[in-house]
PDB file of C-alpha atoms in Angstrom:
ATOM      1  CA  MET E 212       0.000   0.000   0.000  1.00 32.00           C
ATOM      2  CA  SER E 213       1.449   3.400  -0.990  1.00 35.00           C
ATOM      3  CA  VAL E 214       1.794   6.219   1.512  1.00 37.00           C
ATOM      4  CA  VAL E 215       0.862   9.732   0.403  1.00 38.00           C
ATOM      5  CA  LEU E 216       3.608  12.193   1.320  1.00 40.00           C
ATOM      6  CA  GLU E 217       2.810  15.353   3.207  1.00 45.00           C
ATOM      7  CA  PRO E 218       2.813  18.132   0.560  1.00 44.00           C
ATOM      8  CA  TYR E 219       6.022  20.148   0.500  1.00 58.00           C
ATOM      9  CA  ARG E 220       5.354  23.846   0.946  1.00 78.00           C
ATOM     10  CA  TRP E 221       7.122  25.777  -1.802  1.00 89.00           C
ATOM     11  CA  SER E 222       7.212  29.555  -2.088  1.00 92.00           C
ATOM     12  CA  ALA E 223       9.236  32.460  -3.430  1.00 94.00           C
ATOM     13  CA  GLN E 224      10.676  32.756   0.071  1.00 94.00           C
ATOM     14  CA  VAL E 225      11.973  29.189  -0.124  1.00 94.00           C
ATOM     15  CA  GLU E 226      13.662  30.046  -3.427  1.00 96.00           C
ATOM     16  CA  ASP E 227      15.236  33.179  -1.977  1.00 96.00           C
ATOM     17  CA  ASP E 228      16.407  31.302   1.115  1.00 96.00           C
ATOM     18  CA  ILE E 229      18.086  28.650  -1.051  1.00 97.00           C
ATOM     19  CA  TYR E 230      19.851  31.339  -3.084  1.00 98.00           C
ATOM     20  CA  ARG E 231      21.009  33.226   0.022  1.00 97.00           C
ATOM     21  CA  ASP E 232      22.330  30.062   1.644  1.00 97.00           C
ATOM     22  CA  VAL E 233      24.229  29.050  -1.489  1.00 98.00           C
ATOM     23  CA  VAL E 234      25.742  32.524  -1.907  1.00 98.00           C
ATOM     24  CA  THR E 235      26.767  32.655   1.759  1.00 98.00           C
ATOM     25  CA  ARG E 236      28.532  29.318   1.481  1.00 97.00           C
ATOM     26  CA  PHE E 237      30.011  29.441  -2.025  1.00 97.00           C
ATOM     27  CA  ALA E 238      30.197  33.096  -3.159  1.00 97.00           C
ATOM     28  CA  PRO E 239      30.257  35.357  -0.097  1.00 97.00           C
ATOM     29  CA  HIS E 240      31.496  38.289  -2.215  1.00 97.00           C
ATOM     30  CA  LEU E 241      28.003  38.589  -3.721  1.00 97.00           C
ATOM     31  CA  PRO E 242      25.514  40.841  -1.899  1.00 96.00           C
ATOM     32  CA  LEU E 243      22.453  39.249  -0.340  1.00 95.00           C
ATOM     33  CA  GLN E 244      20.430  42.316  -1.250  1.00 94.00           C
ATOM     34  CA  ARG E 245      20.849  45.174  -3.706  1.00 92.00           C
ATOM     35  CA  VAL E 246      23.033  47.961  -2.339  1.00 88.00           C
ATOM     36  CA  ALA E 247      22.162  50.687  -4.856  1.00 90.00           C
ATOM     37  CA  PRO E 248      19.823  50.936  -7.854  1.00 92.00           C
ATOM     38  CA  ALA E 249      21.128  50.327 -11.361  1.00 94.00           C
ATOM     39  CA  ARG E 250      21.709  53.421 -13.456  1.00 96.00           C
ATOM     40  CA  PRO E 251      19.770  53.948 -16.707  1.00 96.00           C
ATOM     41  CA  ALA E 252      21.492  52.873 -19.919  1.00 96.00           C
ATOM     42  CA  ALA E 253      23.074  56.016 -21.353  1.00 94.00           C
ATOM     43  CA  THR E 254      24.994  55.227 -24.526  1.00 95.00           C
ATOM     44  CA  PRO E 255      23.771  53.579 -27.758  1.00 94.00           C
ATOM     45  CA  ALA E 256      25.922  50.553 -26.931  1.00 96.00           C
ATOM     46  CA  GLU E 257      24.347  50.230 -23.482  1.00 96.00           C
ATOM     47  CA  ILE E 258      20.825  50.543 -24.891  1.00 95.00           C
ATOM     48  CA  GLU E 259      21.669  47.917 -27.504  1.00 96.00           C
ATOM     49  CA  GLY E 260      22.978  45.686 -24.724  1.00 97.00           C
ATOM     50  CA  ILE E 261      19.754  45.978 -22.740  1.00 97.00           C
ATOM     51  CA  CYS E 262      17.769  45.144 -25.877  1.00 97.00           C
ATOM     52  CA  ASP E 263      20.045  42.206 -26.661  1.00 97.00           C
ATOM     53  CA  ASN E 264      19.494  40.676 -23.245  1.00 97.00           C
ATOM     54  CA  TRP E 265      15.733  41.066 -23.477  1.00 97.00           C
ATOM     55  CA  ILE E 266      15.646  39.624 -26.996  1.00 98.00           C
ATOM     56  CA  TRP E 267      17.296  36.481 -25.629  1.00 98.00           C
ATOM     57  CA  THR E 268      14.734  36.422 -22.840  1.00 98.00           C
ATOM     58  CA  ALA E 269      11.970  36.713 -25.457  1.00 98.00           C
ATOM     59  CA  GLY E 270      13.511  33.694 -27.207  1.00 98.00           C
ATOM     60  CA  HIS E 271      13.423  31.772 -23.929  1.00 98.00           C
ATOM     61  CA  ASP E 272       9.772  32.705 -23.367  1.00 98.00           C
ATOM     62  CA  SER E 273       8.827  31.888 -26.959  1.00 98.00           C
ATOM     63  CA  LEU E 274      10.385  28.448 -26.598  1.00 98.00           C
ATOM     64  CA  ILE E 275       8.235  27.940 -23.506  1.00 98.00           C
ATOM     65  CA  VAL E 276       5.123  28.883 -25.509  1.00 98.00           C
ATOM     66  CA  GLN E 277       5.901  26.226 -28.113  1.00 98.00           C
ATOM     67  CA  ALA E 278       7.187  23.505 -25.779  1.00 98.00           C
ATOM     68  CA  ALA E 279       4.428  23.857 -23.183  1.00 98.00           C
ATOM     69  CA  SER E 280       1.849  23.787 -25.994  1.00 98.00           C
ATOM     70  CA  LYS E 281       3.263  20.484 -27.236  1.00 98.00           C
ATOM     71  CA  ALA E 282       3.274  19.081 -23.690  1.00 98.00           C
ATOM     72  CA  LEU E 283      -0.318  20.209 -23.108  1.00 97.00           C
ATOM     73  CA  ASP E 284      -1.429  18.448 -26.275  1.00 96.00           C
ATOM     74  CA  ARG E 285       0.510  15.222 -25.684  1.00 97.00           C
ATOM     75  CA  LEU E 286       0.806  14.717 -21.932  1.00 97.00           C
ATOM     76  CA  PHE E 287      -2.019  16.487 -20.097  1.00 96.00           C
ATOM     77  CA  PRO E 288      -5.547  15.381 -20.979  1.00 93.00           C
ATOM     78  CA  ASP E 289      -7.158  16.825 -17.830  1.00 92.00           C
ATOM     79  CA  LEU E 290      -8.500  20.356 -17.699  1.00 93.00           C
ATOM     80  CA  ASP E 291      -7.034  21.184 -14.297  1.00 87.00           C
ATOM     81  CA  GLN E 292      -3.556  20.441 -15.674  1.00 90.00           C
ATOM     82  CA  GLN E 293      -4.257  22.230 -18.936  1.00 95.00           C
ATOM     83  CA  TYR E 294      -5.179  25.361 -16.995  1.00 95.00           C
ATOM     84  CA  PHE E 295      -1.759  25.855 -15.409  1.00 93.00           C
ATOM     85  CA  LEU E 296      -0.044  25.239 -18.735  1.00 97.00           C
ATOM     86  CA  ALA E 297      -2.431  27.591 -20.530  1.00 97.00           C
ATOM     87  CA  ARG E 298      -1.544  30.293 -17.999  1.00 96.00           C
ATOM     88  CA  GLN E 299       2.169  29.732 -18.594  1.00 98.00           C
ATOM     89  CA  ILE E 300       1.731  29.755 -22.376  1.00 98.00           C
ATOM     90  CA  GLY E 301      -0.394  32.913 -22.413  1.00 98.00           C
ATOM     91  CA  ASP E 302       1.789  34.882 -20.015  1.00 98.00           C
ATOM     92  CA  ASP E 303       5.074  34.003 -21.702  1.00 98.00           C
ATOM     93  CA  GLY E 304       3.608  34.809 -25.100  1.00 98.00           C
ATOM     94  CA  PHE E 305       2.619  38.207 -23.749  1.00 98.00           C
ATOM     95  CA  HIS E 306       6.074  38.753 -22.206  1.00 98.00           C
ATOM     96  CA  ALA E 307       7.801  37.954 -25.515  1.00 98.00           C
ATOM     97  CA  GLU E 308       5.446  40.189 -27.474  1.00 98.00           C
ATOM     98  CA  PHE E 309       6.040  43.060 -25.042  1.00 97.00           C
ATOM     99  CA  VAL E 310       9.800  42.698 -25.562  1.00 98.00           C
ATOM    100  CA  ARG E 311       9.325  42.692 -29.327  1.00 98.00           C
ATOM    101  CA  ASP E 312       7.392  45.980 -29.113  1.00 97.00           C
ATOM    102  CA  TYR E 313       9.882  47.419 -26.601  1.00 97.00           C
ATOM    103  CA  VAL E 314      12.805  46.795 -28.958  1.00 97.00           C
ATOM    104  CA  LYS E 315      10.850  48.253 -31.887  1.00 97.00           C
ATOM    105  CA  HIS E 316      10.276  51.430 -29.871  1.00 95.00           C
ATOM    106  CA  ARG E 317      13.755  51.615 -28.309  1.00 94.00           C
ATOM    107  CA  ARG E 318      15.898  50.686 -31.312  1.00 93.00           C
ATOM    108  CA  GLY E 319      13.628  51.053 -34.334  1.00 94.00           C
ATOM    109  CA  TYR E 320      13.777  47.498 -35.666  1.00 95.00           C
ATOM    110  CA  ASP E 321      11.646  44.370 -35.313  1.00 97.00           C
ATOM    111  CA  PRO E 322      13.636  41.600 -33.530  1.00 98.00           C
ATOM    112  CA  VAL E 323      11.225  38.797 -34.450  1.00 98.00           C
ATOM    113  CA  ARG E 324      13.673  37.095 -36.826  1.00 97.00           C
ATOM    114  CA  GLN E 325      16.345  37.075 -34.130  1.00 98.00           C
ATOM    115  CA  ILE E 326      13.838  35.719 -31.621  1.00 98.00           C
ATOM    116  CA  ASN E 327      12.939  32.964 -34.090  1.00 98.00           C
ATOM    117  CA  ASP E 328      16.617  32.092 -34.493  1.00 98.00           C
ATOM    118  CA  ILE E 329      17.012  31.844 -30.711  1.00 98.00           C
ATOM    119  CA  VAL E 330      13.985  29.556 -30.472  1.00 98.00           C
ATOM    120  CA  ARG E 331      15.539  27.286 -33.107  1.00 98.00           C
ATOM    121  CA  LEU E 332      18.740  27.114 -31.042  1.00 98.00           C
ATOM    122  CA  HIS E 333      16.705  25.960 -28.041  1.00 98.00           C
ATOM    123  CA  TRP E 334      14.971  23.246 -30.064  1.00 98.00           C
ATOM    124  CA  GLN E 335      18.264  22.070 -31.540  1.00 98.00           C
ATOM    125  CA  ALA E 336      19.547  21.563 -27.999  1.00 98.00           C
ATOM    126  CA  LEU E 337      16.390  20.090 -26.469  1.00 98.00           C
ATOM    127  CA  ASP E 338      14.904  17.921 -29.230  1.00 98.00           C
ATOM    128  CA  ASP E 339      11.735  16.309 -27.787  1.00 98.00           C
ATOM    129  CA  LEU E 340      12.690  16.476 -24.086  1.00 98.00           C
ATOM    130  CA  PRO E 341      10.035  19.040 -23.083  1.00 98.00           C
ATOM    131  CA  TYR E 342       7.226  16.721 -24.183  1.00 98.00           C
ATOM    132  CA  ARG E 343       8.703  13.202 -24.389  1.00 97.00           C
ATOM    133  CA  ASP E 344       7.011  12.078 -21.156  1.00 98.00           C
ATOM    134  CA  ILE E 345       5.973  13.438 -17.760  1.00 97.00           C
ATOM    135  CA  HIS E 346       9.454  13.055 -16.279  1.00 98.00           C
ATOM    136  CA  SER E 347      11.274  14.817 -19.111  1.00 98.00           C
ATOM    137  CA  PHE E 348       8.616  17.541 -19.088  1.00 98.00           C
ATOM    138  CA  PHE E 349       9.193  18.194 -15.388  1.00 98.00           C
ATOM    139  CA  ALA E 350      12.975  18.188 -15.824  1.00 98.00           C
ATOM    140  CA  TRP E 351      12.563  20.726 -18.641  1.00 98.00           C
ATOM    141  CA  GLU E 352      10.315  22.933 -16.481  1.00 98.00           C
ATOM    142  CA  LEU E 353      12.914  22.815 -13.703  1.00 98.00           C
ATOM    143  CA  HIS E 354      15.499  24.260 -16.059  1.00 98.00           C
ATOM    144  CA  TYR E 355      13.304  26.900 -17.655  1.00 98.00           C
ATOM    145  CA  GLU E 356      11.522  28.051 -14.487  1.00 98.00           C
ATOM    146  CA  LEU E 357      13.557  27.091 -11.393  1.00 98.00           C
ATOM    147  CA  HIS E 358      17.278  26.667 -12.037  1.00 98.00           C
ATOM    148  CA  ILE E 359      17.518  29.977 -13.925  1.00 98.00           C
ATOM    149  CA  LEU E 360      16.583  31.795 -10.703  1.00 98.00           C
ATOM    150  CA  SER E 361      20.230  31.454  -9.669  1.00 98.00           C
ATOM    151  CA  ARG E 362      21.274  33.794 -12.503  1.00 98.00           C
ATOM    152  CA  LEU E 363      18.261  36.070 -12.182  1.00 97.00           C
ATOM    153  CA  HIS E 364      18.778  36.623  -8.455  1.00 97.00           C
ATOM    154  CA  THR E 365      22.413  37.549  -9.096  1.00 97.00           C
ATOM    155  CA  GLU E 366      21.391  39.847 -11.968  1.00 96.00           C
ATOM    156  CA  ARG E 367      18.825  41.646  -9.841  1.00 95.00           C
ATOM    157  CA  ARG E 368      21.217  42.155  -6.953  1.00 97.00           C
ATOM    158  CA  THR E 369      24.364  43.133  -8.847  1.00 97.00           C
ATOM    159  CA  GLY E 370      23.396  44.538 -12.275  1.00 97.00           C
ATOM    160  CA  GLN E 371      24.693  48.092 -12.741  1.00 97.00           C
ATOM    161  CA  ILE E 372      22.867  49.114 -15.940  1.00 97.00           C
ATOM    162  CA  GLY E 373      19.135  49.047 -16.648  1.00 95.00           C
ATOM    163  CA  ASP E 374      16.202  50.731 -18.349  1.00 94.00           C
ATOM    164  CA  PRO E 375      13.349  52.067 -16.183  1.00 91.00           C
ATOM    165  CA  ALA E 376      10.718  51.299 -18.848  1.00 87.00           C
ATOM    166  CA  ILE E 377      11.368  47.581 -19.031  1.00 93.00           C
ATOM    167  CA  LYS E 378      12.317  47.375 -15.355  1.00 91.00           C
ATOM    168  CA  GLN E 379       8.784  48.415 -14.442  1.00 92.00           C
ATOM    169  CA  PHE E 380       7.314  45.761 -16.720  1.00 95.00           C
ATOM    170  CA  ALA E 381       9.661  43.127 -15.284  1.00 95.00           C
ATOM    171  CA  GLU E 382       8.774  43.960 -11.690  1.00 94.00           C
ATOM    172  CA  GLU E 383       5.037  44.500 -12.102  1.00 95.00           C
ATOM    173  CA  ARG E 384       4.194  41.806 -14.639  1.00 96.00           C
ATOM    174  CA  VAL E 385       6.997  39.347 -15.441  1.00 97.00           C
ATOM    175  CA  GLY E 386       8.104  38.622 -11.875  1.00 96.00           C
ATOM    176  CA  PRO E 387       4.619  37.953 -10.475  1.00 96.00           C
ATOM    177  CA  ASP E 388       3.610  35.906 -13.534  1.00 97.00           C
ATOM    178  CA  GLU E 389       6.695  33.702 -13.339  1.00 97.00           C
ATOM    179  CA  GLU E 390       6.137  33.105  -9.632  1.00 96.00           C
ATOM    180  CA  VAL E 391       2.624  31.880 -10.420  1.00 96.00           C
ATOM    181  CA  HIS E 392       3.991  29.561 -13.125  1.00 96.00           C
ATOM    182  CA  ARG E 393       6.522  28.020 -10.764  1.00 96.00           C
ATOM    183  CA  LEU E 394       4.084  27.539  -7.915  1.00 95.00           C
ATOM    184  CA  ARG E 395       1.379  25.968 -10.077  1.00 94.00           C
ATOM    185  CA  ILE E 396       3.835  23.629 -11.815  1.00 95.00           C
ATOM    186  CA  LEU E 397       5.279  22.601  -8.457  1.00 95.00           C
ATOM    187  CA  ASP E 398       1.834  22.165  -6.944  1.00 93.00           C
ATOM    188  CA  TRP E 399       1.086  19.679  -9.721  1.00 94.00           C
ATOM    189  CA  TRP E 400       4.426  17.911  -9.315  1.00 95.00           C
ATOM    190  CA  ILE E 401       4.338  17.683  -5.516  1.00 92.00           C
ATOM    191  CA  GLY E 402       0.858  16.150  -5.651  1.00 91.00           C
ATOM    192  CA  HIS E 403       1.855  13.722  -8.408  1.00 93.00           C
ATOM    193  CA  TYR E 404       5.127  12.682  -6.768  1.00 94.00           C
ATOM    194  CA  GLY E 405       3.748  12.476  -3.262  1.00 90.00           C
ATOM    195  CA  ALA E 406       1.032  10.033  -4.279  1.00 93.00           C
ATOM    196  CA  LEU E 407       3.562   7.471  -5.563  1.00 94.00           C
ATOM    197  CA  GLY E 408       4.667   4.477  -3.545  1.00 94.00           C
ATOM    198  CA  ARG E 409       8.159   4.529  -2.046  1.00 92.00           C
ATOM    199  CA  ALA E 410       9.792   2.345  -4.688  1.00 95.00           C
ATOM    200  CA  GLU E 411       8.126   4.252  -7.500  1.00 95.00           C
ATOM    201  CA  ARG E 412       9.210   7.569  -5.959  1.00 94.00           C
ATOM    202  CA  GLN E 413      12.805   6.402  -5.819  1.00 94.00           C
ATOM    203  CA  ALA E 414      12.741   5.295  -9.445  1.00 96.00           C
ATOM    204  CA  THR E 415      11.037   8.549 -10.465  1.00 97.00           C
ATOM    205  CA  ALA E 416      13.603  10.629  -8.599  1.00 96.00           C
ATOM    206  CA  GLN E 417      16.485   8.905 -10.367  1.00 96.00           C
ATOM    207  CA  ARG E 418      14.751   9.299 -13.707  1.00 97.00           C
ATOM    208  CA  VAL E 419      14.146  13.023 -13.204  1.00 98.00           C
ATOM    209  CA  ILE E 420      17.714  13.608 -12.010  1.00 98.00           C
ATOM    210  CA  SER E 421      19.063  11.781 -15.072  1.00 98.00           C
ATOM    211  CA  LEU E 422      16.866  13.834 -17.425  1.00 98.00           C
ATOM    212  CA  ASP E 423      17.703  17.060 -15.607  1.00 98.00           C
ATOM    213  CA  ASP E 424      21.371  16.277 -16.126  1.00 98.00           C
ATOM    214  CA  GLU E 425      20.848  15.468 -19.800  1.00 98.00           C
ATOM    215  CA  ILE E 426      19.195  18.855 -20.270  1.00 98.00           C
ATOM    216  CA  GLN E 427      22.048  20.516 -18.366  1.00 98.00           C
ATOM    217  CA  ARG E 428      24.623  19.038 -20.745  1.00 98.00           C
ATOM    218  CA  ARG E 429      22.607  20.161 -23.757  1.00 98.00           C
ATOM    219  CA  LEU E 430      22.025  23.686 -22.445  1.00 98.00           C
ATOM    220  CA  ASN E 431      25.461  24.477 -21.008  1.00 98.00           C
ATOM    221  CA  PRO E 432      26.660  26.523 -24.023  1.00 98.00           C
ATOM    222  CA  TYR E 433      23.432  28.565 -23.964  1.00 98.00           C
ATOM    223  CA  LEU E 434      23.442  29.005 -20.185  1.00 98.00           C
ATOM    224  CA  ASN E 435      27.036  30.213 -20.138  1.00 98.00           C
ATOM    225  CA  SER E 436      26.304  32.658 -22.944  1.00 98.00           C
ATOM    226  CA  ARG E 437      23.422  34.079 -20.902  1.00 98.00           C
ATOM    227  CA  TYR E 438      25.727  34.629 -17.942  1.00 98.00           C
ATOM    228  CA  GLN E 439      28.212  36.420 -20.173  1.00 98.00           C
ATOM    229  CA  ARG E 440      25.432  38.628 -21.519  1.00 97.00           C
ATOM    230  CA  SER E 441      24.407  39.448 -17.950  1.00 97.00           C
ATOM    231  CA  ALA E 442      27.935  40.613 -17.240  1.00 98.00           C
ATOM    232  CA  VAL E 443      28.384  42.612 -20.446  1.00 97.00           C
ATOM    233  CA  ASN E 444      24.885  44.041 -20.900  1.00 97.00           C
ATOM    234  CA  PHE E 445      23.839  44.608 -17.277  1.00 97.00           C
ATOM    235  CA  GLY E 446      27.238  44.856 -15.579  1.00 97.00           C
ATOM    236  CA  ALA E 447      26.251  41.941 -13.314  1.00 97.00           C
ATOM    237  CA  ASP E 448      28.843  40.281 -11.091  1.00 97.00           C
ATOM    238  CA  ILE E 449      29.031  36.683 -12.299  1.00 97.00           C
ATOM    239  CA  ARG E 450      32.129  35.673 -10.309  1.00 96.00           C
ATOM    240  CA  GLY E 451      31.470  32.314  -8.701  1.00 97.00           C
ATOM    241  CA  LYS E 452      28.580  31.627 -11.068  1.00 98.00           C
ATOM    242  CA  ASP E 453      29.390  27.925 -11.454  1.00 98.00           C
ATOM    243  CA  ALA E 454      29.345  27.204  -7.720  1.00 98.00           C
ATOM    244  CA  VAL E 455      26.208  29.262  -7.127  1.00 98.00           C
ATOM    245  CA  TYR E 456      24.295  27.753 -10.045  1.00 98.00           C
ATOM    246  CA  ASP E 457      25.398  24.167  -9.441  1.00 98.00           C
ATOM    247  CA  ASN E 458      24.558  24.207  -5.742  1.00 97.00           C
ATOM    248  CA  PHE E 459      21.283  26.081  -6.217  1.00 98.00           C
ATOM    249  CA  ARG E 460      20.254  23.450  -8.759  1.00 98.00           C
ATOM    250  CA  ARG E 461      21.330  20.601  -6.479  1.00 97.00           C
ATOM    251  CA  GLU E 462      19.320  21.978  -3.568  1.00 96.00           C
ATOM    252  CA  VAL E 463      16.194  22.465  -5.721  1.00 97.00           C
ATOM    253  CA  LEU E 464      16.406  18.872  -6.952  1.00 96.00           C
ATOM    254  CA  ALA E 465      16.950  17.557  -3.432  1.00 95.00           C
ATOM    255  CA  ARG E 466      13.938  19.346  -1.989  1.00 93.00           C
ATOM    256  CA  LEU E 467      11.559  18.487  -4.800  1.00 94.00           C
ATOM    257  CA  LEU E 468      12.627  14.845  -4.925  1.00 93.00           C
ATOM    258  CA  THR E 469      12.605  14.394  -1.121  1.00 81.00           C
ATOM    259  CA  THR E 470      16.253  13.523  -0.781  1.00 86.00           C
ATOM    260  CA  THR E 471      19.413  15.258   0.455  1.00 89.00           C
ATOM    261  CA  PRO E 472      21.802  17.332  -1.665  1.00 91.00           C
ATOM    262  CA  GLU E 473      24.298  14.505  -1.351  1.00 91.00           C
ATOM    263  CA  GLY E 474      21.614  12.010  -2.322  1.00 91.00           C
ATOM    264  CA  VAL E 475      21.182  13.703  -5.691  1.00 95.00           C
ATOM    265  CA  GLY E 476      24.527  12.233  -6.731  1.00 94.00           C
ATOM    266  CA  ARG E 477      26.915  13.331  -9.465  1.00 95.00           C
ATOM    267  CA  LEU E 478      25.654  16.210 -11.606  1.00 97.00           C
ATOM    268  CA  THR E 479      27.085  17.841 -14.699  1.00 98.00           C
ATOM    269  CA  GLY E 480      28.250  21.292 -13.683  1.00 98.00           C
ATOM    270  CA  LEU E 481      27.651  24.582 -15.443  1.00 98.00           C
ATOM    271  CA  GLY E 482      31.342  24.797 -16.269  1.00 95.00           C
ATOM    272  CA  GLU E 483      31.604  21.370 -17.894  1.00 93.00           C
TER     273      GLU E 483
END
């Protein structure tokens, strides 16, 4: 007889606590909170840099629109599951479209071809992993919604250059939307995983960890390029990025798969 696990309580505070703990242990030079606001981009090169970073974010969001749509169609026949995916798809489509219009206004050109090229790069790396099965879908969501928080938290705390127009959109719309996506995806996963029997949970955990690591290997070139863009375009401090990212990811996996960080086992690192 299977035993239903007590639901794990996830929140934005849990995410922030994990990040703070990892930074304290592995990158104590990084601030735990922002010391001073970023200054507005002033030169054409700085404005182009801000646009470049957001175009890559629009590519990320557009990939989510396509991948989550495929997963909805193939893996989730129930309406309650379709609802959380529909919310993710709609919001990320809106975020990407806002960025497209922002770049048109700020720089005078339509970045949609570049966004399309970025989406193709994602698909070339991922193949069918976002919608192959439930386990690969969850591993993909971990990468595109959870693990990236390591970089985003560092960006938000250390970036020196910004643009008030898109900053307002990011804080008032993108941030709250993405928090909803994470919490609803994790609510589904925690219920699904917790209802499994012990042996099935152990097998599922190993399967998800293996798929998570496969996605890590495939995405490493892209992820490292995003860190470099954070440093160049925002002036973010990415020293110690490998240790912060790797240990943030390990802790997320451990908590969501009801094991210890050590129990996760060998993982491919960001720097490999």
